[in-house]
Amino acid sequence: MIIESLLQAEQAFSREVVEAGDYYLKVVKKGQTFRILDLEGNQAADTLFYNANDISERYSATDTIREQGNLYLTSGSVLMSNECQPMLKIVADTCGRHDTVGGACATESNTVRYALEKKCMHACRDSWLLAIAENETLGLTKKDITHNINFFMNVPVTADGKLTFADGISGAGKYVELEALMDVVVLISNCPQLNNPCNAYNPTPIEVLIWQ
Ligand SMILES: [Zn+2]
């Protein structure tokens, strides 16, 4: 569902542009709102969330899908944790649909989906591993990288249950906005998208803004 935000970009206390292939890692406090802005369109923002006060509690796609009774995420979706606690709520969305079943790109999956020689190319999972290695104090390890949200990605499920990776429905300037319902660690990989034709092989930056 399309809901526009009333928040003004100039009033955000934090604004950060994230290049494709880079990661974004920040703690967003309970009650704060943040926006992921697709600057040029059709990016994929592969995102993980953790409870900032107990890193073992994390975003759970299965709990979220079951609780809302819908496969897709959009305004009104409450993102649930693996302890079935509400972590965040999508409060605005100008894209209309986000995926949480397709998973993130990895060097391994790229070889299966595209070609064997893609093995050495950069993937979202690499960005997350780098984030974890460069921010040891958080206490995250490889096993904490689990199912994620692909903001702006369009992965429709067909009537007979098949997963399809379709062209994006996002565009330049579209955004999704979330309110934190607990203190959360936000870890985003702005997908390098080196293999995915959905963005014409032209990976572009995103911007993340946070309001008090
Ligand atoms: Zn990716």
Short mmCIF file of C-alpha atoms and ligand atoms in Angstrom, two decimals:
data_model
loop_
_atom_site.label_atom_id
_atom_site.label_comp_id
_atom_site.label_asym_id
_atom_site.label_seq_id
_atom_site.Cartn_x
_atom_site.Cartn_y
_atom_site.Cartn_z
CA MET A 1 0.00 0.00 0.00
CA ILE A 2 1.39 3.39 -0.99
CA ILE A 3 1.68 5.77 1.94
CA GLU A 4 3.77 8.92 1.68
CA SER A 5 5.78 10.26 4.57
CA LEU A 6 5.29 13.66 6.19
CA LEU A 7 8.91 13.76 7.39
CA GLN A 8 11.23 16.33 5.84
CA ALA A 9 14.68 15.20 4.72
CA GLU A 10 16.25 18.44 6.05
CA GLN A 11 15.09 17.55 9.56
CA ALA A 12 16.78 14.14 9.62
CA PHE A 13 19.65 14.04 12.14
CA SER A 14 21.53 11.41 10.16
CA ARG A 15 21.89 11.11 6.39
CA GLU A 16 24.22 8.68 4.73
CA VAL A 17 24.64 7.69 1.08
CA VAL A 18 25.56 4.02 0.66
CA GLU A 19 27.22 3.01 -2.60
CA ALA A 20 26.26 -0.27 -4.27
CA GLY A 21 28.48 -2.98 -2.82
CA ASP A 22 28.87 -1.16 0.53
CA TYR A 23 27.15 -1.79 3.83
CA TYR A 24 25.30 0.43 6.30
CA LEU A 25 25.34 -0.36 10.01
CA LYS A 26 23.68 1.78 12.67
CA VAL A 27 21.69 1.46 15.86
CA VAL A 28 18.24 3.01 15.55
CA LYS A 29 16.62 3.71 18.91
CA LYS A 30 13.07 2.79 19.88
CA GLY A 31 10.71 5.50 18.61
CA GLN A 32 13.06 6.77 15.91
CA THR A 33 12.09 6.53 12.25
CA PHE A 34 14.42 5.82 9.38
CA ARG A 35 14.01 5.87 5.61
CA ILE A 36 15.76 3.86 2.93
CA LEU A 37 15.71 5.94 -0.24
CA ASP A 38 16.23 4.34 -3.64
CA LEU A 39 18.10 7.26 -5.21
CA GLU A 40 18.16 6.12 -8.83
CA GLY A 41 15.69 3.22 -8.84
CA ASN A 42 15.63 -0.58 -8.85
CA GLN A 43 18.28 -1.10 -6.21
CA ALA A 44 17.97 -3.92 -3.71
CA ALA A 45 18.65 -3.05 -0.08
CA ASP A 46 19.32 -6.42 1.57
CA THR A 47 18.62 -5.83 5.23
CA LEU A 48 19.00 -7.61 8.57
CA PHE A 49 17.74 -6.38 11.95
CA TYR A 50 18.87 -7.33 15.47
CA ASN A 51 17.71 -6.31 18.92
CA ALA A 52 20.49 -3.87 19.92
CA ASN A 53 20.23 -4.99 23.56
CA ASP A 54 20.25 -8.72 22.85
CA ILE A 55 21.86 -9.59 19.57
CA SER A 56 20.50 -13.17 19.67
CA GLU A 57 17.05 -11.75 18.92
CA ARG A 58 16.80 -10.95 15.21
CA TYR A 59 14.41 -10.34 12.36
CA SER A 60 12.44 -13.43 11.39
CA ALA A 61 10.82 -13.70 7.98
CA THR A 62 8.76 -16.73 8.99
CA ASP A 63 7.30 -15.09 12.11
CA THR A 64 6.57 -11.89 10.16
CA ILE A 65 4.82 -13.69 7.30
CA ARG A 66 2.76 -15.86 9.66
CA GLU A 67 1.69 -12.98 11.91
CA GLN A 68 0.62 -10.69 9.06
CA GLY A 69 -0.76 -13.50 6.88
CA ASN A 70 0.93 -12.11 3.77
CA LEU A 71 4.15 -12.85 1.89
CA TYR A 72 4.95 -9.28 0.92
CA LEU A 73 6.02 -6.34 3.06
CA THR A 74 4.59 -2.82 2.72
CA SER A 75 3.13 -0.05 4.87
CA GLY A 76 1.46 -1.50 7.94
CA SER A 77 3.74 -4.55 8.04
CA VAL A 78 5.12 -5.23 11.50
CA LEU A 79 8.51 -6.91 11.35
CA MET A 80 8.70 -9.64 13.95
CA SER A 81 11.67 -11.18 15.69
CA ASN A 82 12.53 -14.85 16.18
CA GLU A 83 11.00 -14.43 19.65
CA CYS A 84 7.81 -13.18 18.01
CA GLN A 85 8.26 -9.64 19.31
CA PRO A 86 7.49 -6.63 17.10
CA MET A 87 10.79 -5.01 16.07
CA LEU A 88 9.80 -2.39 13.51
CA LYS A 89 6.78 -1.16 11.62
CA ILE A 90 6.71 0.05 8.03
CA VAL A 91 5.04 3.45 8.36
CA ALA A 92 5.47 4.79 4.83
CA ASP A 93 6.17 3.17 1.49
CA THR A 94 6.14 4.68 -2.00
CA CYS A 95 7.33 1.48 -3.70
CA GLY A 96 4.45 -0.75 -2.60
CA ARG A 97 6.04 -4.14 -2.17
CA HIS A 98 9.21 -5.58 -0.68
CA ASP A 99 10.48 -9.14 -0.63
CA THR A 100 11.45 -11.28 2.32
CA VAL A 101 11.51 -14.77 0.80
CA GLY A 102 14.11 -14.48 -2.00
CA GLY A 103 17.17 -14.30 0.25
CA ALA A 104 20.35 -12.35 -0.32
CA CYS A 105 22.88 -12.88 -3.06
CA ALA A 106 25.93 -14.91 -2.15
CA THR A 107 28.88 -16.02 -4.22
CA GLU A 108 27.52 -19.57 -4.00
CA SER A 109 24.01 -18.70 -5.16
CA ASN A 110 25.42 -16.51 -7.94
CA THR A 111 27.20 -19.53 -9.39
CA VAL A 112 23.92 -21.47 -9.38
CA ARG A 113 21.77 -18.67 -10.76
CA TYR A 114 24.21 -17.21 -13.28
CA ALA A 115 27.53 -18.90 -14.02
CA LEU A 116 30.43 -20.67 -12.34
CA GLU A 117 32.84 -17.81 -13.05
CA LYS A 118 30.65 -15.48 -10.91
CA LYS A 119 32.04 -17.18 -7.81
CA CYS A 120 34.68 -14.50 -7.20
CA MET A 121 32.30 -11.55 -7.65
CA HIS A 122 31.19 -9.43 -4.72
CA ALA A 123 27.82 -10.33 -3.14
CA CYS A 124 25.57 -9.07 -0.31
CA ARG A 125 26.65 -11.85 2.02
CA ASP A 126 30.27 -10.63 1.65
CA SER A 127 29.21 -7.10 2.65
CA TRP A 128 27.48 -8.43 5.78
CA LEU A 129 30.52 -10.54 6.71
CA LEU A 130 32.73 -7.48 6.28
CA ALA A 131 30.35 -5.43 8.47
CA ILE A 132 30.54 -8.06 11.20
CA ALA A 133 34.33 -8.27 10.98
CA GLU A 134 34.74 -4.48 11.11
CA ASN A 135 32.33 -4.09 14.05
CA GLU A 136 33.38 -6.86 16.41
CA THR A 137 31.99 -5.10 19.49
CA LEU A 138 28.45 -5.92 18.36
CA GLY A 139 29.17 -9.60 18.96
CA LEU A 140 27.63 -10.76 15.68
CA THR A 141 29.03 -13.86 14.05
CA LYS A 142 28.54 -15.68 10.77
CA LYS A 143 25.71 -17.77 12.22
CA ASP A 144 23.71 -14.60 12.89
CA ILE A 145 23.37 -13.93 9.17
CA THR A 146 20.00 -15.45 8.45
CA HIS A 147 16.95 -14.61 6.36
CA ASN A 148 16.64 -11.00 5.39
CA ILE A 149 14.45 -8.40 3.75
CA ASN A 150 15.12 -7.27 0.20
CA PHE A 151 13.73 -3.76 0.21
CA PHE A 152 12.70 -2.62 -3.30
CA MET A 153 13.01 -6.13 -4.70
CA ASN A 154 10.13 -7.71 -6.56
CA VAL A 155 9.91 -11.46 -6.05
CA PRO A 156 6.36 -12.47 -6.90
CA VAL A 157 5.12 -15.93 -6.01
CA THR A 158 3.05 -17.54 -8.75
CA ALA A 159 -0.35 -19.19 -8.20
CA ASP A 160 1.28 -22.60 -8.07
CA GLY A 161 3.83 -21.43 -5.52
CA LYS A 162 6.88 -20.74 -7.70
CA LEU A 163 9.28 -17.99 -6.74
CA THR A 164 10.07 -15.58 -9.59
CA PHE A 165 12.65 -12.79 -9.64
CA ALA A 166 10.87 -10.11 -11.65
CA ASP A 167 11.93 -6.66 -12.79
CA GLY A 168 11.80 -4.14 -10.00
CA ILE A 169 8.78 -1.96 -9.31
CA SER A 170 10.85 0.68 -7.58
CA GLY A 171 12.04 3.86 -9.23
CA ALA A 172 14.22 6.87 -8.60
CA GLY A 173 13.22 8.63 -5.39
CA LYS A 174 11.02 5.83 -4.04
CA TYR A 175 11.46 4.99 -0.38
CA VAL A 176 10.37 2.86 2.52
CA GLU A 177 10.20 4.21 6.06
CA LEU A 178 10.26 2.25 9.32
CA GLU A 179 9.63 3.09 12.93
CA ALA A 180 11.73 1.18 15.46
CA LEU A 181 9.61 -0.53 18.12
CA MET A 182 12.75 -1.55 20.03
CA ASP A 183 16.41 -0.46 19.82
CA VAL A 184 17.56 -2.15 16.63
CA VAL A 185 20.82 -2.73 14.82
CA VAL A 186 20.15 -2.01 11.15
CA LEU A 187 22.52 -3.81 8.79
CA ILE A 188 21.98 -3.11 5.10
CA SER A 189 23.93 -4.39 2.14
CA ASN A 190 23.28 -2.16 -0.84
CA CYS A 191 23.38 -5.00 -3.35
CA PRO A 192 26.30 -4.91 -5.80
CA GLN A 193 23.85 -6.39 -8.37
CA LEU A 194 26.67 -7.29 -10.72
CA ASN A 195 24.66 -10.13 -12.24
CA ASN A 196 21.05 -9.08 -11.98
CA PRO A 197 19.57 -7.62 -15.18
CA CYS A 198 16.74 -5.93 -13.19
CA ASN A 199 18.87 -2.81 -12.86
CA ALA A 200 20.43 -2.96 -16.35
CA TYR A 201 23.71 -4.04 -14.66
CA ASN A 202 23.96 -0.54 -13.26
CA PRO A 203 24.17 -0.69 -9.47
CA THR A 204 23.35 2.67 -7.86
CA PRO A 205 23.56 4.25 -4.38
CA ILE A 206 20.84 4.42 -1.73
CA GLU A 207 20.46 6.96 1.08
CA VAL A 208 19.50 6.21 4.67
CA LEU A 209 17.97 8.97 6.79
CA ILE A 210 17.05 8.88 10.50
CA TRP A 211 14.69 11.17 12.42
CA GLN A 212 14.37 11.53 16.20
ZN ZN B 1 22.72 -8.77 -3.29
#
